[in-house]
Coordinates of C-alpha atoms and ligand atoms in Angstrom, one line a residue:
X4 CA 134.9 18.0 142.8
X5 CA 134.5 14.4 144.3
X6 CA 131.8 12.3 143.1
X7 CA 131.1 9.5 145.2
X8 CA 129.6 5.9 144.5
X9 CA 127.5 4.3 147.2
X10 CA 126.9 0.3 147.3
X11 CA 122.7 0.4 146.6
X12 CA 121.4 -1.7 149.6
X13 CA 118.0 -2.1 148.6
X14 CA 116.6 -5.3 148.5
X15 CA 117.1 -7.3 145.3
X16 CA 118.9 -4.3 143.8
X17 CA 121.8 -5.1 141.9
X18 CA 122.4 -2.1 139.6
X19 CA 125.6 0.2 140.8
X20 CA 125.4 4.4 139.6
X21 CA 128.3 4.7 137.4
X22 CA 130.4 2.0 135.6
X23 CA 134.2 2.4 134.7
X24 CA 133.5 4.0 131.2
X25 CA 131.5 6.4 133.0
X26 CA 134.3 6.8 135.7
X27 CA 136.7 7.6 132.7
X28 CA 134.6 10.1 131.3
X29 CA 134.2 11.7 134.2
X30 CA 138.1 11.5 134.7
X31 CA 138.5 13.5 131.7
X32 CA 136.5 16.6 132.4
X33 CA 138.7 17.0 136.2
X34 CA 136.7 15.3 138.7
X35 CA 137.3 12.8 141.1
X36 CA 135.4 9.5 141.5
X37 CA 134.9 7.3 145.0
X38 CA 133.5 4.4 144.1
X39 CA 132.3 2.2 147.8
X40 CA 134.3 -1.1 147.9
X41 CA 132.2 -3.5 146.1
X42 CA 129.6 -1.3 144.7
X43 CA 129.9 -3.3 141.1
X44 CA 130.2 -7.1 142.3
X45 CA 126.4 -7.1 141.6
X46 CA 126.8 -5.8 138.1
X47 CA 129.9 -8.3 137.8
X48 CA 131.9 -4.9 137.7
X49 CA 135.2 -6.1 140.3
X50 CA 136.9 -2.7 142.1
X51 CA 139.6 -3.5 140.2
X52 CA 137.6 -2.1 136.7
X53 CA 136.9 1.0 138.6
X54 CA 140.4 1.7 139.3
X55 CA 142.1 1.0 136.1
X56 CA 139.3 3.8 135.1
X57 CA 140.9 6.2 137.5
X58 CA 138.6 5.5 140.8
X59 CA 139.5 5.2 144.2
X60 CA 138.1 2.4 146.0
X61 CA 136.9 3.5 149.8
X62 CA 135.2 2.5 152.4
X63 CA 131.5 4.0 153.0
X64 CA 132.4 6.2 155.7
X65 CA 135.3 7.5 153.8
X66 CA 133.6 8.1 151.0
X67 CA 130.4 10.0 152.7
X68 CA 132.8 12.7 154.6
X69 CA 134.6 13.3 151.2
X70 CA 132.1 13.3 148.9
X71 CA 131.0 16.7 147.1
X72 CA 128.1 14.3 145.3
X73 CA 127.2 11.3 146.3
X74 CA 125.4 9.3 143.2
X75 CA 122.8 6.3 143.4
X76 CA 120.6 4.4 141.4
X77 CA 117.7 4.5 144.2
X78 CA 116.9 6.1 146.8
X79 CA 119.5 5.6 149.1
X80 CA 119.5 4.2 152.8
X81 CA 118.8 5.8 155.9
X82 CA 122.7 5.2 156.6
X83 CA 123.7 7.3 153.8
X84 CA 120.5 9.8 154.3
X85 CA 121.4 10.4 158.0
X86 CA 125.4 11.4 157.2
X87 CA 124.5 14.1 154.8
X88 CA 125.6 17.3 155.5
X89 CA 125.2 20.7 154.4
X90 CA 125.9 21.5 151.2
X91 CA 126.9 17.6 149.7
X92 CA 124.1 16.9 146.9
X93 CA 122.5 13.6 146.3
X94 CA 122.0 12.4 142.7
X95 CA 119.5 9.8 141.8
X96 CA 116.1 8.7 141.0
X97 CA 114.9 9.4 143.9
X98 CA 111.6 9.2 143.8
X99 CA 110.2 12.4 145.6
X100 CA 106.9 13.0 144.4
X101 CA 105.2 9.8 146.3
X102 CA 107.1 10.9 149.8
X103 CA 107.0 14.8 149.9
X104 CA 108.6 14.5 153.7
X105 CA 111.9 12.9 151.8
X106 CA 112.5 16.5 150.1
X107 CA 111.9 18.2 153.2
X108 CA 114.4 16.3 155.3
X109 CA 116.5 16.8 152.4
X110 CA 116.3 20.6 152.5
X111 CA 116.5 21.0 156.0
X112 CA 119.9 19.3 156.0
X113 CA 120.7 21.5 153.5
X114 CA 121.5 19.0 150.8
X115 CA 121.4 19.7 147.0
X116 CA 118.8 17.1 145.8
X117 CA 118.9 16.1 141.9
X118 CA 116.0 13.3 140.9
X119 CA 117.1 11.7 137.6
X120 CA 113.3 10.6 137.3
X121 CA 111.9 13.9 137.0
X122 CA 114.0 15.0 134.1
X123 CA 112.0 16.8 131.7
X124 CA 111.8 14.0 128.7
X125 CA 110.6 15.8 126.0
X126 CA 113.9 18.3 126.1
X127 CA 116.3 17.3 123.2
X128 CA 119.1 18.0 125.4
X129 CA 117.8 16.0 128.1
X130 CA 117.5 12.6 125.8
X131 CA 121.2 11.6 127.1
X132 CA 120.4 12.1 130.4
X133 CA 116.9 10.2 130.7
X134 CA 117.0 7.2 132.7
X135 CA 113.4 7.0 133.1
X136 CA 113.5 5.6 129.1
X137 CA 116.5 3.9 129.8
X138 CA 115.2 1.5 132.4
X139 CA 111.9 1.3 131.0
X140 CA 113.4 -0.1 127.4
X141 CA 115.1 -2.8 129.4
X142 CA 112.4 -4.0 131.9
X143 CA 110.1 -3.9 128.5
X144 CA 112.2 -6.2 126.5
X145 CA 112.8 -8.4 129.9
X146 CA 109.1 -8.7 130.4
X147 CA 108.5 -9.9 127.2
X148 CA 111.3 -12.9 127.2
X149 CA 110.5 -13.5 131.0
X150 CA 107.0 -13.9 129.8
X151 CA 108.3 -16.3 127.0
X152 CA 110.3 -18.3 129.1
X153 CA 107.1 -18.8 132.1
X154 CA 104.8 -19.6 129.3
X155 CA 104.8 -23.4 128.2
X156 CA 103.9 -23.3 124.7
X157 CA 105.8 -21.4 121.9
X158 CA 105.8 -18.2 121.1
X159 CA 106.4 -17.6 117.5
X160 CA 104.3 -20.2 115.1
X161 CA 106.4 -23.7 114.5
X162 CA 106.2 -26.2 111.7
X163 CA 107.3 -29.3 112.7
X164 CA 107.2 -33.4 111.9
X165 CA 105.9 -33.8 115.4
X166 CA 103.2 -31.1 115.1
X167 CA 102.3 -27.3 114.2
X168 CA 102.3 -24.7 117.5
X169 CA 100.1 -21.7 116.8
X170 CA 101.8 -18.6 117.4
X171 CA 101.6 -17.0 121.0
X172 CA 98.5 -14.4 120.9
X173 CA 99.8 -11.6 123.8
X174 CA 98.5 -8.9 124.8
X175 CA 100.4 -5.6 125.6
X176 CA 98.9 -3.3 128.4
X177 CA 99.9 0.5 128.7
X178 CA 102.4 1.1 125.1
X179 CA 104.9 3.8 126.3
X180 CA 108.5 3.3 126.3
X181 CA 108.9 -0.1 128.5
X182 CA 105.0 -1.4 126.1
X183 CA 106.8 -0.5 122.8
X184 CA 109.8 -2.4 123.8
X185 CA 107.3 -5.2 125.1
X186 CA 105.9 -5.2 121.7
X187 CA 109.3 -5.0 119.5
X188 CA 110.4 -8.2 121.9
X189 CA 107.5 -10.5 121.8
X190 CA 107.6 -9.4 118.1
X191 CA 110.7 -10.7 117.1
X192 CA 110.1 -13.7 119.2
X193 CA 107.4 -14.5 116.6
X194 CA 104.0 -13.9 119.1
X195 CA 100.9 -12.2 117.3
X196 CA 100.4 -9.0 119.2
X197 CA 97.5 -6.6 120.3
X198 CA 97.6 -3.5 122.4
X199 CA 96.3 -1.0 124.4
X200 CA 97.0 2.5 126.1
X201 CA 94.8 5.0 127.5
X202 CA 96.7 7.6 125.0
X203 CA 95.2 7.2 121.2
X204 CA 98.0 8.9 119.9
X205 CA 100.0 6.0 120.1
X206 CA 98.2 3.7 118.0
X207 CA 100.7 4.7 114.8
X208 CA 103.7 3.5 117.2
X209 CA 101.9 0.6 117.8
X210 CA 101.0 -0.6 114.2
X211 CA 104.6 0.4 113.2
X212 CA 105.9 -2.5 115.4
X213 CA 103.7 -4.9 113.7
X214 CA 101.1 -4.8 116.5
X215 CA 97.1 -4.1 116.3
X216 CA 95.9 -1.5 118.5
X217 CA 92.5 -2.4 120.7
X218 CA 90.5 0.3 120.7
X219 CA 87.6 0.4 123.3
X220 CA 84.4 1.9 123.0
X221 CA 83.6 2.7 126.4
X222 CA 86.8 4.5 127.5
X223 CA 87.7 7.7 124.9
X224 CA 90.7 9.4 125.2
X225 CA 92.9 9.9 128.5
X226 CA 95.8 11.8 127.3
X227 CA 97.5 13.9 130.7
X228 CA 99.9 16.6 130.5
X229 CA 103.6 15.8 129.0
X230 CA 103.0 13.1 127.5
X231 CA 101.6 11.3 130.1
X232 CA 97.7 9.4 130.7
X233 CA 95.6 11.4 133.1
X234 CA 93.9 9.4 136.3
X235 CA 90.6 7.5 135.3
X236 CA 87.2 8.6 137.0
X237 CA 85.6 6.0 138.8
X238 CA 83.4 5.6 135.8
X239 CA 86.1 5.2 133.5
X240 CA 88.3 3.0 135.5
X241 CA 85.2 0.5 135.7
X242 CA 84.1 0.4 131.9
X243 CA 87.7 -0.1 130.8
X244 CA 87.9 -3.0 133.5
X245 CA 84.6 -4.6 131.5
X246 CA 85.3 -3.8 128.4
X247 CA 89.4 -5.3 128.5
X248 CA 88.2 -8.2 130.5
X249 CA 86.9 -9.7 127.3
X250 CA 90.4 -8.9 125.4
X251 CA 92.1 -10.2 128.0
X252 CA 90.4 -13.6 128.1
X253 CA 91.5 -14.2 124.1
X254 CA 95.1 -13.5 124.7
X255 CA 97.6 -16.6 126.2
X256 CA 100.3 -13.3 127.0
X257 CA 99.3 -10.2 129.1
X258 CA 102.1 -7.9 129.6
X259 CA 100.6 -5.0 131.7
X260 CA 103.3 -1.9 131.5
X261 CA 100.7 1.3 132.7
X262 CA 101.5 4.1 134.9
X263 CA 100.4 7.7 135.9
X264 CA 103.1 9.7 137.2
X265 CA 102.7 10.0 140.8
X266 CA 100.1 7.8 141.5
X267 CA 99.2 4.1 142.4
X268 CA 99.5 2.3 139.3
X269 CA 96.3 1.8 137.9
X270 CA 94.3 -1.8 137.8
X271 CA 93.3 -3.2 134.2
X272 CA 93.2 -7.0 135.2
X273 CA 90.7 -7.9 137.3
X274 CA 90.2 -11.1 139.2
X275 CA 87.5 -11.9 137.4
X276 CA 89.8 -10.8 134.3
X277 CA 92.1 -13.5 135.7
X278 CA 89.6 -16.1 136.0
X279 CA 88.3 -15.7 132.3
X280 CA 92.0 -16.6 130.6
X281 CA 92.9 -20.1 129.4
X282 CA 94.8 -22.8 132.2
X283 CA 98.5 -21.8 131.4
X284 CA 98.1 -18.5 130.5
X285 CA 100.6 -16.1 131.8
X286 CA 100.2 -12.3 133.2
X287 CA 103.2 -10.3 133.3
X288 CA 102.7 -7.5 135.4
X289 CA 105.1 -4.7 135.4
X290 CA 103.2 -2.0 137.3
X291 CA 103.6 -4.6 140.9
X292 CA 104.2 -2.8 143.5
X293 CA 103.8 -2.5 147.4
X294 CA 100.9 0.1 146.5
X295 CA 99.4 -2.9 144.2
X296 CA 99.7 -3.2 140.2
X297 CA 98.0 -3.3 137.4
X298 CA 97.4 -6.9 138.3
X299 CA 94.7 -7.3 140.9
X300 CA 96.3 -9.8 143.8
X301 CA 99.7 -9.1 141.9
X302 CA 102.9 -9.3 144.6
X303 CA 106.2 -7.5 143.6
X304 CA 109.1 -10.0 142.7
X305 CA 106.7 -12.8 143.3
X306 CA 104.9 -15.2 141.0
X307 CA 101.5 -16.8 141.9
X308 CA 99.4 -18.8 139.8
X309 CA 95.7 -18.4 140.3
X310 CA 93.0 -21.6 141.0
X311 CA 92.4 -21.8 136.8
X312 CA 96.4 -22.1 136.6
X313 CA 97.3 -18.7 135.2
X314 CA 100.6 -17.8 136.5
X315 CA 100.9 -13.9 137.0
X316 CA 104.2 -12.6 137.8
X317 CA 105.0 -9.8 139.5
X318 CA 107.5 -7.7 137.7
X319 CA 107.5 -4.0 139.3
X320 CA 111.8 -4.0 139.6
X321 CA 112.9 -5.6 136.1
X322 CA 116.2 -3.6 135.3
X323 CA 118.3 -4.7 138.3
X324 CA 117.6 -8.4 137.0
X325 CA 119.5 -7.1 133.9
X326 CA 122.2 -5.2 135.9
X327 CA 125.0 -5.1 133.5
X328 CA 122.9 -3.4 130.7
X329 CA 121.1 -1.8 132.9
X330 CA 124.2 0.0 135.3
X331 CA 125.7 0.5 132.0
X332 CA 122.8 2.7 130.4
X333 CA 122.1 4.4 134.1
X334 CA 125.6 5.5 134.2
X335 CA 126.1 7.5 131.1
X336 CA 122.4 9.0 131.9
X337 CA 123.9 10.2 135.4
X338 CA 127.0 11.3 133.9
X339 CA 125.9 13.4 130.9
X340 CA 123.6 15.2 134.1
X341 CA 126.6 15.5 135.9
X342 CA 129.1 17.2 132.9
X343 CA 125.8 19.4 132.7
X344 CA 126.0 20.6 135.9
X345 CA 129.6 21.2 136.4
X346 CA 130.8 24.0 135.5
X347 CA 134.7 24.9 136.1
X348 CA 135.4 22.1 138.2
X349 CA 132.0 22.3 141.1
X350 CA 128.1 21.7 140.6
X351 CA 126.7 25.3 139.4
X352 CA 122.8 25.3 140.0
X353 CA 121.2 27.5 138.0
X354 CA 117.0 27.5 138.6
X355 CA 116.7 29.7 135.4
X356 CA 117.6 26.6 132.8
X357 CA 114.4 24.6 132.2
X358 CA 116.4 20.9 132.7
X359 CA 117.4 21.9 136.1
X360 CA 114.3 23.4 137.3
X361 CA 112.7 19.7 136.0
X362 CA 115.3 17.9 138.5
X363 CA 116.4 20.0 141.4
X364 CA 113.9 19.3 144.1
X365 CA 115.9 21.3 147.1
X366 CA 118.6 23.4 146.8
X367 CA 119.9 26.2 149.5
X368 CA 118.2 25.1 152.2
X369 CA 114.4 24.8 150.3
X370 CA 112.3 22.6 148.8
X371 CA 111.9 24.6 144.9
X372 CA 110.7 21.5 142.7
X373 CA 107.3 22.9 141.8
X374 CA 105.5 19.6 142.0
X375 CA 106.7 19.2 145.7
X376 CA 106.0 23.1 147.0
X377 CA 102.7 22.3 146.6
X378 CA 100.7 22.5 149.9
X379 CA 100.8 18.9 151.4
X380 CA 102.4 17.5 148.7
X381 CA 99.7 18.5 146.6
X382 CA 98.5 16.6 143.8
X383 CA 101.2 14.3 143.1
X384 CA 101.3 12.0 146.3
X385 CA 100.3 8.3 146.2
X386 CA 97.7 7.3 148.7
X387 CA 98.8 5.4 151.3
X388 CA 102.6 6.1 150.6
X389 CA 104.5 6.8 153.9
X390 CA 107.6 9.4 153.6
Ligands
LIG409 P1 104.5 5.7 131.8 O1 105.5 4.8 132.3 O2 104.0 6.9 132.6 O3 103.1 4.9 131.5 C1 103.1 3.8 130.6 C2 101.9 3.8 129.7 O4 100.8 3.5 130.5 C3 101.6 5.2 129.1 O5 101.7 5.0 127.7 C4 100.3 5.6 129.6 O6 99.5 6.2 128.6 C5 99.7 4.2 129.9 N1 98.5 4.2 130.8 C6 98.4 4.9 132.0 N2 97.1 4.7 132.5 C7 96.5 3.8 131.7 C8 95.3 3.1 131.7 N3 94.4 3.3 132.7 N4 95.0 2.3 130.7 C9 95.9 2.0 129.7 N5 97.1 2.6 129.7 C10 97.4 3.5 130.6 O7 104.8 6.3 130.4 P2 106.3 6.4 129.7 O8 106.7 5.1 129.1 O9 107.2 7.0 130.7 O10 106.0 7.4 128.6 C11 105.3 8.6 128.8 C12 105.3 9.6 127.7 O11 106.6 10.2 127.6 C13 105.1 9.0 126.3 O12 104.2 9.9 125.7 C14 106.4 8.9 125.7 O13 106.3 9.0 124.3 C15 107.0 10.2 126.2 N6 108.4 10.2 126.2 C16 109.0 11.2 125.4 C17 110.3 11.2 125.3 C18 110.9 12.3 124.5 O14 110.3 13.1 123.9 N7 112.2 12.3 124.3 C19 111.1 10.3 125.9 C20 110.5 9.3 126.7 C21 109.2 9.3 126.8

């Protein structure tokens, strides 16, 4: 079986599918690996590396025609989408819930289409194979130094001849994977830290990073299914705007990390939020997005600072600014998948295993991820997303 490494094209995107110890492994268990010329550079990884780990270095249009699996860190471009053919599968995170007509296209091509980012988490054997954590643990720990490094006072508390700085007092928005590792960071960088999440239950994960949870009295619990926060009534959304608007304003550090799969990522800084912090306060706002953050005003991969002089960065795509570390955790989630899957030598689908069933959105010619049979898309598509 061939698996095939496409260059990611997508703006800013510097992460590459597999690196050479992934390549290796992969080596090992009898398949083949393509890897497009310079698909690395951007994670400093030269073609060279992926050849002395047994790849083969080809072209893009080689490499499409040969490929059994073609594997990506994003969704890839309309280039590789358009030369798919019957029976190749795509492996990625592919983000198909948002753009329903992606899986359909996919199907009717009659591709195999695997979405790393819908792996079922909470499966033990799926830990090796969840990217979702892996991505989220490094754009947590990069929000909290990039937040250090915009801010212009210190972070932990400092005794000096010239003077005494008062620790950094940050606030931590949303605390699952990427806001624990938010926490841990600005932690160890010597900040005093609060948080929130919409989830109770992780208070004790919270306090066992040395943090304080917030808990507010005019939100109760918002605890989804899996794991995850359910959406916010109207109601809700506005008394949790209120009531954190008055946290927000004590803190010098807001990291903002919340999300609810499927949807627009919700707002819990306001403008007038914004407008109530301190002149050189800084708002780190990982939710950005082209569908808007958790920031309001927030722009993806942009940084603004408002008319008081709080500087809010927009920080929706964090792991490709850390592309070694983060290519290097991707890979070996994509290739445990891939060893899963393979069985004597070819990709064996099998819709009765629980893992599969949580990635394979279309196989033989159908769409069968549940969340994406629904009518319409159902349930799980972000207003205003296009396909
Ligand atoms: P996520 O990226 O979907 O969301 C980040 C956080 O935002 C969540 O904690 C969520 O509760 C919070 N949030 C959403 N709306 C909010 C709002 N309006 N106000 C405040 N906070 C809000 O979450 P994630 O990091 O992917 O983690 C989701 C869950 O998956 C967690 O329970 C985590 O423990 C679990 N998980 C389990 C495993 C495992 O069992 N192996 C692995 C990874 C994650």
């Amino acid at each position: 079986m061939k698996v095939a490494v496409v260059k990611e094209t997508a703006p800013g995107e510097r992460r590459v599918a597999l690196v050479p110890e992934a390549v290796a492994k992969l080596r090992a268990a009898g398949l083949e690996v393509l890897v497009e010329t310079a698909a690395g550079d951007g994670s400093w990884l030269s073609d060279d590396a992926f050849t002395e780990a047994g790849a083969t270095i080809a072209a893009r249009d080689e490499l499409a025609v040969a490929a059994d699996v073609i594997v990506t860190v994003g969704r890839p471009d309309e280039q590789v989408i358009a030369g798919l053919r019957p029976g190749q599968a795509l492996l990625g995170m592919l983000a198909p819930l948002p753009h329903p007509g992606f899986a359909r296209r996919l199907a009717e091509a009659g591709v195999t289409a695997i979405s790393l980012d819908l792996i079922p988490r909470t499966l033990p054997r799926a830990q090796p194979m969840d990217a979702l954590t892996s991505q989220a643990n490094i754009a947590g720990y990069k929000a909290a130094v990039l937040a250090a490094a915009t801010f212009g006072r210190f972070f932990p508390l400092l005794i000096t001849a010239a003077g005494t700085a008062r620790p950094a007092k940050v606030l931590v928005l949303g605390t699952g994977v990427a806001g624990l590792q938010a926490i841990g960071t600005a932690r160890r960088l010597g900040a005093v830290v609060s948080a929130y999440d919409v989830r109770p239950e992780t208070k004790t994960e919270v306090e066992s990073l040395g943090a304080s949870f917030i808990e507010l009295t005019s939100v109760g619990p918002a605890s989804g299914e899996g794991g995850y926060a359910r959406v916010l009534t109207e109601d809700e959304r506005q008394a949790q705007q209120d009531e954190l608007a008055g946290h927000i304003a004590r803190h010098d550090v807001v990291i903002t990390t919340a999300q609810v799969p499927g949807r627009r990522p919700p707002v819990l800084v306001t403008a007038d939020a914004l407008k109530s912090m301190a002149p050189g306060s800084v708002v780190v706002d990982m939710g950005a997005s082209a569908l808007g953050g958790n920031v309001e005003g927030s722009r993806p991969a942009d940084t603004m600072v408002t008319e008081n002089g709080v500087t809010v960065v927009g920080a929706g795509d964090l792991p490709s600014t850390m592309p070694a570390a983060a290519s290097a955790m991707y890979a070996r989630n994509v290739s445990s998948l891939l060893l899963y899957l393979v069985k004597e030598g070819s990709l064996a689908i099998d819709l009765s295993d629980e893992l599969q069933r949580g990635v394979v959105i279309t196989y033989e010619g159908q769409v069968v991820h549940p969340a994406l049979s629904e009518p319409a898309g159902g349930t799980a598509r972000v207003d205003g997303a296009s396909d």
